[in-house]
mmCIF file of C-alpha atoms in Angstrom:
data_model
loop_
_atom_site.group_PDB
_atom_site.id
_atom_site.type_symbol
_atom_site.label_atom_id
_atom_site.label_comp_id
_atom_site.label_asym_id
_atom_site.label_seq_id
_atom_site.Cartn_x
_atom_site.Cartn_y
_atom_site.Cartn_z
ATOM 1 C CA MET A 16 13.709 -44.330 -3.736
ATOM 2 C CA SER A 17 17.587 -45.221 -4.162
ATOM 3 C CA SER A 18 18.919 -47.630 -1.695
ATOM 4 C CA ASN A 19 21.134 -45.452 -0.319
ATOM 5 C CA ASN A 20 18.704 -42.828 1.121
ATOM 6 C CA VAL A 21 19.654 -39.277 1.234
ATOM 7 C CA GLY A 22 19.655 -36.586 3.683
ATOM 8 C CA VAL A 23 20.150 -33.183 4.401
ATOM 9 C CA ILE A 24 22.055 -32.788 7.845
ATOM 10 C CA GLY A 25 23.236 -28.425 7.774
ATOM 11 C CA VAL A 26 21.776 -25.469 5.911
ATOM 12 C CA GLY A 27 22.913 -21.662 6.542
ATOM 13 C CA GLN A 28 21.891 -18.551 4.542
ATOM 14 C CA SER A 29 23.092 -14.839 4.843
ATOM 15 C CA GLU A 30 20.823 -12.321 5.378
ATOM 16 C CA TYR A 31 19.431 -11.509 1.806
ATOM 17 C CA VAL A 32 20.755 -8.035 0.654
ATOM 18 C CA THR A 33 21.489 -5.410 -1.968
ATOM 19 C CA ARG A 34 24.551 -5.103 -0.979
ATOM 20 C CA ARG A 35 27.561 -6.274 1.038
ATOM 21 C CA THR A 36 30.848 -4.145 1.101
ATOM 22 C CA ASP A 37 32.367 -5.627 3.933
ATOM 23 C CA VAL A 38 32.976 -9.427 2.075
ATOM 24 C CA THR A 39 34.735 -9.959 -0.874
ATOM 25 C CA PHE A 40 32.937 -12.859 -3.022
ATOM 26 C CA PRO A 41 34.905 -15.713 -2.055
ATOM 27 C CA GLU A 42 34.853 -14.879 1.112
ATOM 28 C CA LEU A 43 30.505 -14.228 0.752
ATOM 29 C CA VAL A 44 30.788 -17.692 -0.594
ATOM 30 C CA ARG A 45 32.763 -18.849 2.784
ATOM 31 C CA GLU A 46 29.756 -17.181 4.907
ATOM 32 C CA GLY A 47 27.575 -19.113 3.695
ATOM 33 C CA ALA A 48 29.399 -22.670 3.704
ATOM 34 C CA LEU A 49 30.477 -22.112 7.393
ATOM 35 C CA LEU A 50 26.394 -21.408 8.777
ATOM 36 C CA ALA A 51 25.896 -24.855 6.896
ATOM 37 C CA LEU A 52 28.781 -26.581 8.652
ATOM 38 C CA ALA A 53 28.175 -25.156 11.899
ATOM 39 C CA ASP A 54 24.400 -26.179 11.460
ATOM 40 C CA ALA A 55 25.282 -29.728 10.664
ATOM 41 C CA GLY A 56 27.925 -29.553 13.266
ATOM 42 C CA ILE A 57 30.510 -30.969 11.386
ATOM 43 C CA THR A 58 33.840 -29.170 9.845
ATOM 44 C CA MET A 59 35.218 -29.169 6.072
ATOM 45 C CA ASP A 60 37.500 -31.857 7.345
ATOM 46 C CA ASP A 61 34.187 -33.989 7.627
ATOM 47 C CA VAL A 62 33.409 -33.506 4.099
ATOM 48 C CA ASP A 63 34.177 -35.635 1.160
ATOM 49 C CA ALA A 64 32.844 -33.320 -1.982
ATOM 50 C CA VAL A 65 31.708 -30.211 -3.059
ATOM 51 C CA VAL A 66 29.018 -28.581 -5.272
ATOM 52 C CA PHE A 67 29.884 -25.170 -6.340
ATOM 53 C CA PRO A 68 26.391 -23.141 -7.671
ATOM 54 C CA LEU A 69 27.455 -20.825 -9.256
ATOM 55 C CA ALA A 70 25.367 -18.564 -12.226
ATOM 56 C CA PRO A 71 26.596 -16.528 -15.108
ATOM 57 C CA ASP A 72 30.095 -15.241 -14.726
ATOM 58 C CA ALA A 73 29.005 -11.507 -15.733
ATOM 59 C CA LEU A 74 26.470 -11.413 -13.301
ATOM 60 C CA ILE A 75 29.776 -11.326 -10.323
ATOM 61 C CA GLY A 76 32.502 -10.294 -13.042
ATOM 62 C CA VAL A 77 34.691 -13.199 -12.590
ATOM 63 C CA GLY A 78 35.233 -15.434 -15.007
ATOM 64 C CA ASN A 79 35.395 -19.365 -14.183
ATOM 65 C CA GLY A 80 34.818 -17.838 -10.222
ATOM 66 C CA GLU A 81 34.766 -21.022 -9.261
ATOM 67 C CA ARG A 82 38.697 -21.520 -8.800
ATOM 68 C CA TRP A 83 38.379 -18.181 -6.575
ATOM 69 C CA CYS A 84 36.722 -20.003 -3.943
ATOM 70 C CA VAL A 85 38.219 -23.436 -3.871
ATOM 71 C CA GLU A 86 40.940 -22.307 -1.024
ATOM 72 C CA ALA A 87 38.424 -19.764 0.975
ATOM 73 C CA LEU A 88 35.972 -23.176 1.144
ATOM 74 C CA GLY A 89 38.677 -24.895 2.259
ATOM 75 C CA ALA A 90 38.080 -27.773 -0.236
ATOM 76 C CA SER A 91 41.615 -28.542 -1.378
ATOM 77 C CA GLY A 92 42.303 -31.634 -2.330
ATOM 78 C CA LYS A 93 38.629 -32.852 -2.266
ATOM 79 C CA PRO A 94 36.603 -32.994 -5.147
ATOM 80 C CA PHE A 95 34.954 -30.313 -6.521
ATOM 81 C CA MET A 96 32.455 -29.377 -9.453
ATOM 82 C CA ARG A 97 30.145 -26.512 -10.460
ATOM 83 C CA VAL A 98 27.050 -26.231 -11.855
ATOM 84 C CA ASN A 99 24.928 -23.917 -13.942
ATOM 85 C CA ASN A 100 21.796 -23.699 -14.688
ATOM 86 C CA GLY A 101 20.312 -20.058 -14.576
ATOM 87 C CA GLY A 102 17.766 -20.049 -12.094
ATOM 88 C CA ALA A 103 17.834 -23.503 -11.331
ATOM 89 C CA THR A 104 21.574 -23.688 -10.375
ATOM 90 C CA GLY A 105 21.122 -23.797 -6.649
ATOM 91 C CA MET A 106 18.873 -26.767 -6.732
ATOM 92 C CA SER A 107 20.200 -28.810 -9.857
ATOM 93 C CA ALA A 108 23.636 -28.122 -7.594
ATOM 94 C CA ILE A 109 21.621 -29.896 -4.963
ATOM 95 C CA ILE A 110 20.337 -32.634 -7.166
ATOM 96 C CA ALA A 111 24.151 -33.350 -8.388
ATOM 97 C CA ALA A 112 24.678 -33.306 -4.482
ATOM 98 C CA TRP A 113 22.149 -36.231 -4.192
ATOM 99 C CA THR A 114 23.751 -38.370 -6.585
ATOM 100 C CA HIS A 115 26.628 -38.615 -5.396
ATOM 101 C CA VAL A 116 25.934 -39.316 -2.046
ATOM 102 C CA ALA A 117 22.900 -42.058 -3.344
ATOM 103 C CA SER A 118 25.420 -43.371 -6.121
ATOM 104 C CA GLY A 119 27.740 -45.013 -2.679
ATOM 105 C CA MET A 120 30.215 -42.460 -4.027
ATOM 106 C CA PHE A 121 30.607 -40.075 -0.866
ATOM 107 C CA ASP A 122 29.125 -39.774 2.080
ATOM 108 C CA VAL A 123 29.234 -36.294 3.215
ATOM 109 C CA VAL A 124 28.609 -33.493 0.718
ATOM 110 C CA LEU A 125 28.801 -29.465 0.968
ATOM 111 C CA VAL A 126 26.519 -27.400 -1.404
ATOM 112 C CA ALA A 127 27.768 -23.785 -1.176
ATOM 113 C CA GLY A 128 27.641 -20.784 -3.194
ATOM 114 C CA ALA A 129 26.976 -16.882 -3.348
ATOM 115 C CA ASP A 130 25.538 -14.190 -5.548
ATOM 116 C CA ARG A 131 25.708 -10.573 -6.038
ATOM 117 C CA VAL A 132 23.621 -9.760 -8.787
ATOM 118 C CA SER A 133 22.660 -6.140 -7.978
ATOM 119 C CA GLU A 134 26.692 -5.483 -8.684
ATOM 120 C CA SER A 135 26.824 -6.779 -12.057
ATOM 121 C CA GLY A 136 25.833 -3.247 -13.333
ATOM 122 C CA SER A 137 22.607 -3.998 -14.873
ATOM 123 C CA ALA A 138 21.710 -7.770 -14.892
ATOM 124 C CA GLN A 139 19.076 -7.648 -17.451
ATOM 125 C CA SER A 140 21.287 -6.625 -19.698
ATOM 126 C CA VAL A 141 23.558 -9.745 -18.720
ATOM 127 C CA LEU A 142 20.850 -12.065 -19.494
ATOM 128 C CA ASN A 143 19.804 -10.860 -22.886
ATOM 129 C CA LYS A 144 22.464 -12.178 -23.472
ATOM 130 C CA MET A 145 21.289 -16.067 -23.659
ATOM 131 C CA TRP A 146 18.703 -15.436 -26.343
ATOM 132 C CA ASP A 147 19.740 -16.029 -29.644
ATOM 133 C CA VAL A 148 21.619 -13.324 -31.865
ATOM 134 C CA GLY A 149 20.152 -12.930 -34.345
ATOM 135 C CA TYR A 150 16.052 -13.785 -33.838
ATOM 136 C CA GLU A 151 15.376 -12.935 -29.938
ATOM 137 C CA ARG A 152 18.628 -11.008 -28.586
ATOM 138 C CA PRO A 153 17.709 -7.585 -30.323
ATOM 139 C CA VAL A 154 13.886 -7.586 -29.537
ATOM 140 C CA PRO A 155 15.395 -7.144 -26.547
ATOM 141 C CA LEU A 156 14.358 -9.877 -24.498
ATOM 142 C CA ASN A 157 15.382 -10.199 -20.560
ATOM 143 C CA THR A 158 14.191 -12.185 -18.109
ATOM 144 C CA ILE A 159 11.329 -9.614 -17.435
ATOM 145 C CA THR A 160 9.900 -8.990 -21.055
ATOM 146 C CA MET A 161 10.230 -12.763 -21.318
ATOM 147 C CA LEU A 162 8.044 -13.495 -18.557
ATOM 148 C CA ALA A 163 6.097 -10.390 -19.359
ATOM 149 C CA LEU A 164 4.706 -12.438 -22.285
ATOM 150 C CA SER A 165 3.964 -15.454 -19.804
ATOM 151 C CA ALA A 166 2.103 -13.083 -17.817
ATOM 152 C CA MET A 167 -0.026 -11.330 -20.888
ATOM 153 C CA ARG A 168 -0.802 -15.054 -21.709
ATOM 154 C CA TYR A 169 -1.714 -16.493 -18.609
ATOM 155 C CA ASN A 170 -4.327 -13.478 -18.259
ATOM 156 C CA HIS A 171 -6.202 -13.846 -21.274
ATOM 157 C CA LEU A 172 -6.130 -17.562 -21.223
ATOM 158 C CA TYR A 173 -7.571 -18.044 -17.817
ATOM 159 C CA GLY A 174 -9.497 -14.504 -16.685
ATOM 160 C CA ALA A 175 -7.236 -13.353 -14.412
ATOM 161 C CA ASP A 176 -5.456 -9.785 -14.146
ATOM 162 C CA GLU A 177 -3.003 -7.240 -12.710
ATOM 163 C CA THR A 178 -5.200 -7.545 -9.243
ATOM 164 C CA ASP A 179 -4.696 -11.109 -8.834
ATOM 165 C CA MET A 180 -0.785 -10.960 -9.322
ATOM 166 C CA ALA A 181 -0.718 -7.964 -6.868
ATOM 167 C CA ARG A 182 -2.487 -10.259 -4.715
ATOM 168 C CA VAL A 183 1.103 -13.348 -4.529
ATOM 169 C CA THR A 184 3.295 -10.087 -3.564
ATOM 170 C CA VAL A 185 1.022 -9.298 -0.494
ATOM 171 C CA LYS A 186 1.183 -12.713 0.482
ATOM 172 C CA ASN A 187 4.986 -13.370 0.042
ATOM 173 C CA ARG A 188 5.753 -9.955 1.665
ATOM 174 C CA ARG A 189 3.132 -10.770 4.657
ATOM 175 C CA HIS A 190 5.572 -13.986 5.105
ATOM 176 C CA ALA A 191 8.416 -12.344 4.495
ATOM 177 C CA SER A 192 8.360 -10.205 7.231
ATOM 178 C CA LEU A 193 8.322 -12.899 10.096
ATOM 179 C CA ASN A 194 11.229 -14.439 8.041
ATOM 180 C CA PRO A 195 15.200 -12.054 9.375
ATOM 181 C CA LYS A 196 16.748 -13.212 5.972
ATOM 182 C CA ALA A 197 14.432 -12.164 3.512
ATOM 183 C CA HIS A 198 15.473 -8.890 1.419
ATOM 184 C CA LEU A 199 12.196 -7.581 1.025
ATOM 185 C CA ARG A 200 10.487 -7.475 4.235
ATOM 186 C CA THR A 201 8.433 -4.547 4.290
ATOM 187 C CA PRO A 202 4.173 -5.571 4.089
ATOM 188 C CA ILE A 203 2.479 -4.031 1.049
ATOM 189 C CA THR A 204 -0.958 -3.148 -0.222
ATOM 190 C CA VAL A 205 -2.579 -4.531 -3.646
ATOM 191 C CA GLU A 206 -3.145 -0.588 -4.189
ATOM 192 C CA GLU A 207 0.915 -0.499 -3.792
ATOM 193 C CA VAL A 208 1.361 -2.745 -5.800
ATOM 194 C CA LEU A 209 -0.929 -1.584 -8.919
ATOM 195 C CA ALA A 210 0.537 2.023 -8.160
ATOM 196 C CA SER A 211 4.188 0.941 -8.701
ATOM 197 C CA ARG A 212 5.826 1.573 -11.970
ATOM 198 C CA THR A 213 5.077 -0.463 -15.071
ATOM 199 C CA LEU A 214 8.416 -2.734 -15.560
ATOM 200 C CA ALA A 215 7.028 -4.313 -18.807
ATOM 201 C CA TRP A 216 3.325 -4.925 -18.743
ATOM 202 C CA PRO A 217 1.624 -6.117 -17.037
ATOM 203 C CA ILE A 218 4.711 -6.539 -14.554
ATOM 204 C CA LYS A 219 4.975 -3.408 -12.453
ATOM 205 C CA LEU A 220 8.306 -3.084 -9.779
ATOM 206 C CA GLY A 221 5.730 -4.366 -6.569
ATOM 207 C CA ASP A 222 5.737 -7.706 -9.095
ATOM 208 C CA ALA A 223 9.394 -8.023 -9.111
ATOM 209 C CA CYS A 224 11.811 -9.977 -7.191
ATOM 210 C CA PRO A 225 15.288 -7.793 -6.106
ATOM 211 C CA SER A 226 18.616 -7.988 -7.041
ATOM 212 C CA SER A 227 19.920 -9.681 -3.912
ATOM 213 C CA THR A 228 23.554 -10.118 -2.687
ATOM 214 C CA GLY A 229 23.886 -13.382 -0.292
ATOM 215 C CA ALA A 230 25.439 -17.106 0.195
ATOM 216 C CA ALA A 231 23.546 -20.001 1.042
ATOM 217 C CA GLY A 232 25.039 -23.424 2.180
ATOM 218 C CA ALA A 233 23.192 -27.325 2.642
ATOM 219 C CA VAL A 234 25.475 -30.849 3.937
ATOM 220 C CA LEU A 235 23.819 -33.834 2.143
ATOM 221 C CA VAL A 236 24.043 -36.821 3.887
ATOM 222 C CA SER A 237 23.895 -41.042 2.893
ATOM 223 C CA GLU A 238 21.625 -42.705 5.486
ATOM 224 C CA ARG A 239 24.333 -45.383 6.999
ATOM 225 C CA TYR A 240 26.769 -41.866 7.776
ATOM 226 C CA ALA A 241 23.283 -40.461 9.692
ATOM 227 C CA ARG A 242 22.290 -43.818 11.077
ATOM 228 C CA ALA A 243 26.120 -43.986 12.295
ATOM 229 C CA HIS A 244 26.457 -40.308 13.906
ATOM 230 C CA GLY A 245 22.891 -40.524 15.616
ATOM 231 C CA LEU A 246 21.534 -37.662 13.094
ATOM 232 C CA GLN A 247 18.006 -36.910 12.149
ATOM 233 C CA PRO A 248 18.266 -35.559 8.503
ATOM 234 C CA ALA A 249 15.293 -33.558 6.579
ATOM 235 C CA TRP A 250 15.010 -36.995 4.230
ATOM 236 C CA ILE A 251 15.066 -36.382 0.020
ATOM 237 C CA ARG A 252 12.449 -38.226 -0.889
ATOM 238 C CA GLY A 253 12.158 -37.949 -4.820
ATOM 239 C CA ILE A 254 13.678 -35.543 -7.271
ATOM 240 C CA GLY A 255 12.707 -34.484 -10.757
ATOM 241 C CA GLN A 256 13.934 -32.258 -13.879
ATOM 242 C CA ASN A 257 13.368 -31.547 -16.935
ATOM 243 C CA THR A 258 14.209 -29.165 -19.783
ATOM 244 C CA GLU A 259 12.000 -27.832 -23.098
ATOM 245 C CA THR A 260 12.246 -25.583 -25.809
ATOM 246 C CA PHE A 261 15.048 -22.964 -25.953
ATOM 247 C CA TRP A 262 12.802 -20.669 -28.401
ATOM 248 C CA MET A 263 10.485 -18.085 -27.194
ATOM 249 C CA GLY A 264 8.455 -18.579 -30.433
ATOM 250 C CA ASP A 265 7.483 -22.183 -29.670
ATOM 251 C CA ARG A 266 5.940 -21.043 -27.247
ATOM 252 C CA VAL A 267 3.468 -18.686 -28.848
ATOM 253 C CA GLY A 268 0.834 -18.464 -31.850
ATOM 254 C CA PRO A 269 -0.899 -21.594 -33.221
ATOM 255 C CA ARG A 270 2.034 -23.948 -33.482
ATOM 256 C CA LEU A 271 2.973 -23.592 -30.261
ATOM 257 C CA VAL A 272 4.918 -26.401 -28.514
ATOM 258 C CA SER A 273 4.340 -25.622 -25.495
ATOM 259 C CA ASP A 274 2.029 -22.554 -24.402
ATOM 260 C CA HIS A 275 3.408 -19.972 -22.356
ATOM 261 C CA ALA A 276 1.020 -19.348 -20.113
ATOM 262 C CA ASP A 277 1.578 -22.572 -18.221
ATOM 263 C CA ALA A 278 4.637 -24.662 -16.789
ATOM 264 C CA ASP A 279 4.042 -27.624 -18.244
ATOM 265 C CA ALA A 280 7.314 -29.121 -18.072
ATOM 266 C CA LEU A 281 7.730 -28.133 -14.765
ATOM 267 C CA ALA A 282 4.492 -30.129 -13.788
ATOM 268 C CA THR A 283 6.301 -33.354 -15.714
ATOM 269 C CA ALA A 284 9.380 -32.548 -13.193
ATOM 270 C CA PHE A 285 7.308 -32.659 -9.945
ATOM 271 C CA GLN A 286 5.468 -35.515 -10.950
ATOM 272 C CA ARG A 287 9.004 -36.899 -11.704
ATOM 273 C CA ALA A 288 9.733 -35.994 -7.506
ATOM 274 C CA TYR A 289 5.949 -37.257 -6.532
ATOM 275 C CA ALA A 290 6.558 -40.573 -7.945
ATOM 276 C CA GLN A 291 9.592 -41.350 -6.249
ATOM 277 C CA ALA A 292 9.259 -39.953 -3.170
ATOM 278 C CA GLY A 293 5.126 -41.473 -3.011
ATOM 279 C CA VAL A 294 3.162 -38.554 -3.217
ATOM 280 C CA THR A 295 -0.155 -39.465 -5.276
ATOM 281 C CA ASP A 296 -2.210 -35.962 -4.455
ATOM 282 C CA PRO A 297 -0.186 -33.092 -3.788
ATOM 283 C CA ALA A 298 -2.935 -30.689 -2.402
ATOM 284 C CA SER A 299 -3.191 -33.217 0.286
ATOM 285 C CA GLN A 300 -0.077 -34.914 0.797
ATOM 286 C CA LEU A 301 2.000 -31.621 1.308
ATOM 287 C CA ASP A 302 2.489 -28.893 3.965
ATOM 288 C CA VAL A 303 4.526 -26.905 2.391
ATOM 289 C CA ALA A 304 5.854 -25.713 -1.324
ATOM 290 C CA GLU A 305 8.872 -23.540 -1.371
ATOM 291 C CA ILE A 306 8.486 -23.188 -5.194
ATOM 292 C CA TYR A 307 10.849 -19.997 -7.402
ATOM 293 C CA ALA A 308 8.607 -17.472 -8.765
ATOM 294 C CA PRO A 309 10.849 -14.453 -9.005
ATOM 295 C CA PHE A 310 7.529 -12.456 -10.564
ATOM 296 C CA SER A 311 4.372 -12.506 -8.986
ATOM 297 C CA SER A 312 2.772 -13.992 -11.960
ATOM 298 C CA VAL A 313 5.240 -16.909 -12.086
ATOM 299 C CA GLU A 314 3.909 -18.054 -8.861
ATOM 300 C CA LEU A 315 0.377 -18.590 -10.614
ATOM 301 C CA HIS A 316 1.251 -21.223 -13.169
ATOM 302 C CA VAL A 317 3.678 -22.663 -10.996
ATOM 303 C CA ILE A 318 1.472 -23.467 -8.116
ATOM 304 C CA GLU A 319 -0.950 -25.030 -10.344
ATOM 305 C CA ALA A 320 2.262 -26.773 -12.139
ATOM 306 C CA ALA A 321 2.375 -28.339 -8.798
ATOM 307 C CA GLY A 322 -0.666 -30.251 -9.036
ATOM 308 C CA LEU A 323 -1.489 -27.741 -6.061
ATOM 309 C CA CYS A 324 -4.906 -26.976 -7.661
ATOM 310 C CA GLU A 325 -6.193 -26.953 -11.872
ATOM 311 C CA LYS A 326 -4.558 -24.474 -14.273
ATOM 312 C CA GLY A 327 -6.734 -21.157 -14.228
ATOM 313 C CA GLU A 328 -7.259 -21.973 -10.577
ATOM 314 C CA ALA A 329 -5.174 -19.890 -8.655
ATOM 315 C CA PRO A 330 -6.226 -16.480 -8.726
ATOM 316 C CA GLU A 331 -9.191 -17.189 -7.286
ATOM 317 C CA ARG A 332 -7.944 -19.559 -4.644
ATOM 318 C CA ILE A 333 -5.637 -17.159 -3.560
ATOM 319 C CA ALA A 334 -7.904 -14.119 -3.357
ATOM 320 C CA LYS A 335 -9.980 -16.514 -1.112
ATOM 321 C CA GLY A 336 -7.139 -16.483 1.012
ATOM 322 C CA ASP A 337 -5.482 -20.214 0.476
ATOM 323 C CA PHE A 338 -1.787 -21.172 0.200
ATOM 324 C CA ALA A 339 -1.218 -18.238 2.887
ATOM 325 C CA LEU A 340 0.333 -18.706 6.672
ATOM 326 C CA GLY A 341 -2.983 -19.537 8.610
ATOM 327 C CA ALA A 342 -4.860 -21.151 5.623
ATOM 328 C CA LYS A 343 -5.223 -25.008 5.561
ATOM 329 C CA GLY A 344 -3.619 -26.903 2.971
ATOM 330 C CA THR A 345 -0.001 -26.653 1.405
ATOM 331 C CA ILE A 346 1.486 -23.035 2.723
ATOM 332 C CA VAL A 347 3.253 -21.643 -1.206
ATOM 333 C CA ASN A 348 6.234 -19.705 -0.284
ATOM 334 C CA PRO A 349 6.234 -19.177 3.348
ATOM 335 C CA SER A 350 9.829 -17.973 3.668
ATOM 336 C CA GLY A 351 8.832 -15.204 0.952
ATOM 337 C CA GLY A 352 9.806 -17.302 -1.666
ATOM 338 C CA VAL A 353 11.563 -15.451 -4.386
ATOM 339 C CA LEU A 354 9.974 -12.621 -5.121
ATOM 340 C CA CYS A 355 11.887 -11.371 -1.810
ATOM 341 C CA SER A 356 15.282 -12.592 -2.083
ATOM 342 C CA ASN A 357 17.034 -13.724 -5.536
ATOM 343 C CA PRO A 358 20.508 -14.479 -4.804
ATOM 344 C CA ILE A 359 20.412 -16.249 -8.298
ATOM 345 C CA ALA A 360 22.879 -19.069 -8.532
ATOM 346 C CA VAL A 361 22.036 -20.144 -4.772
ATOM 347 C CA THR A 362 18.240 -19.276 -5.041
ATOM 348 C CA GLY A 363 17.563 -22.667 -5.180
ATOM 349 C CA VAL A 364 19.787 -24.085 -2.037
ATOM 350 C CA ALA A 365 17.542 -21.226 -0.124
ATOM 351 C CA ARG A 366 14.381 -23.184 -1.365
ATOM 352 C CA LEU A 367 15.547 -26.380 0.259
ATOM 353 C CA ALA A 368 17.426 -24.697 3.464
ATOM 354 C CA GLU A 369 13.671 -23.202 4.051
ATOM 355 C CA ALA A 370 11.780 -26.793 2.928
ATOM 356 C CA THR A 371 14.209 -28.015 5.367
ATOM 357 C CA LEU A 372 13.764 -25.982 8.712
ATOM 358 C CA GLN A 373 10.579 -25.868 7.892
ATOM 359 C CA VAL A 374 9.749 -30.509 8.146
ATOM 360 C CA GLN A 375 11.969 -30.029 11.096
ATOM 361 C CA GLY A 376 9.949 -27.838 12.668
ATOM 362 C CA ARG A 377 12.915 -24.925 12.936
ATOM 363 C CA ALA A 378 11.400 -21.806 10.765
ATOM 364 C CA GLY A 379 10.676 -19.341 13.523
ATOM 365 C CA ALA A 380 8.150 -17.547 13.068
ATOM 366 C CA HIS A 381 6.898 -18.197 9.461
ATOM 367 C CA GLN A 382 6.873 -22.138 10.582
ATOM 368 C CA VAL A 383 3.911 -23.784 9.191
ATOM 369 C CA ASP A 384 2.198 -25.823 12.116
ATOM 370 C CA GLY A 385 2.703 -29.422 11.899
ATOM 371 C CA ALA A 386 5.075 -28.961 9.056
ATOM 372 C CA ARG A 387 6.348 -32.705 7.871
ATOM 373 C CA THR A 388 6.310 -32.804 4.096
ATOM 374 C CA ALA A 389 7.345 -30.088 1.729
ATOM 375 C CA VAL A 390 8.211 -29.440 -2.514
ATOM 376 C CA ALA A 391 10.870 -27.169 -3.776
ATOM 377 C CA SER A 392 11.402 -26.112 -7.137
ATOM 378 C CA ALA A 393 13.659 -24.194 -9.547
ATOM 379 C CA ILE A 394 13.325 -22.518 -12.995
ATOM 380 C CA GLY A 395 16.101 -21.644 -14.233
ATOM 381 C CA GLY A 396 16.871 -20.519 -18.541
ATOM 382 C CA ASP A 397 14.356 -18.646 -20.100
ATOM 383 C CA HIS A 398 12.154 -20.568 -17.581
ATOM 384 C CA GLN A 399 13.679 -24.067 -19.912
ATOM 385 C CA PHE A 400 15.455 -25.548 -17.287
ATOM 386 C CA TYR A 401 13.287 -27.530 -14.586
ATOM 387 C CA SER A 402 13.693 -29.177 -10.940
ATOM 388 C CA ALA A 403 12.020 -30.152 -8.211
ATOM 389 C CA LEU A 404 11.955 -32.343 -5.089
ATOM 390 C CA VAL A 405 10.351 -33.673 -2.078
ATOM 391 C CA LEU A 406 12.006 -33.726 1.301
ATOM 392 C CA SER A 407 10.155 -35.239 4.466
ATOM 393 C CA ASN A 408 10.798 -35.192 8.373
ATOM 394 C CA ASP A 409 11.022 -39.351 8.113
ATOM 395 C CA LEU A 410 11.166 -42.348 5.989
ATOM 396 C CA GLU A 411 8.000 -43.489 7.157
ATOM 397 C CA GLU A 412 4.988 -42.989 3.607
ATOM 398 C CA ILE A 413 4.305 -39.724 2.668
ATOM 399 C CA ALA A 414 0.162 -39.272 4.306
#
């Protein structure tokens, strides 16, 4: 651990919905920030710096949208940093804030942002532009077709099928029905998932996340600030980041760099966070995992990358009822996860927020009994940027 421990003293999330017509984008960002500040019991006057997560500008329709939001946040005169790592943006922003606090530069850093994915017109057309113009963009690759290839490879390699994917959706929708912030809250059956229209085989509409609008924020503080003010944060015990090849062609075929079925580069990010936190057996030491999985197929290999089971075992474990609220062991995405709410720029902040609520015993109807330690993760780019962090309700050794 760093000699300067860092804790989370406040988190805030708006409700995630398809569209908000009652606020402008800066007003939506401010909404999430004010919720986090209120939860922390402080104001912007107490904040030393702001980190602003914002994914591709095209999703909000304004170039350099961070400039639009400085005054709305009341951040004029303070250090202000924008972060963009695609889907990993929110958690990359959290780690940037952690770094500034752990270094001793700041005592209080606010992470606040928002997204309105559904208002982009066609999010997948926007996301298609991340690929190489000559080799991959014309396919046309987007996040759905990219991860359909991954799902096909996983199912082929480990003997899984569309029913295994559907069970992930059923679990997460049940969890989301208990979470008043979640976008998709209606429970669903395996049969209903399988009957939904195909987007890119084997991914169906029921396997896919929504295009969400919403805001999220978090307040990170130094240990000295927390002690001086009598606060009891959720402590960030370890962080990990990693990247892998940009080229989809490097993930398939006999000369692949990494197998598209798995998330080995993400596993490295998890391992780095675990090493810093002192987690040696995540399956027994972690109570909660809020993992980034925007499609049902992704959750299967992320569970495995997180060390919660061996490669290829996730489908069988989920079929047995593991990883669900009420089961023994680590509970995965008790909030409903990204599959039920995905405001891309702040989805990683939401993972941190949900993990914080869990270890502090404040998650309401989707609270995991006795939760003390949680891991959160995020994925960005074309499954290229990976972030993970471990949270605990105290600074004692993780049992």
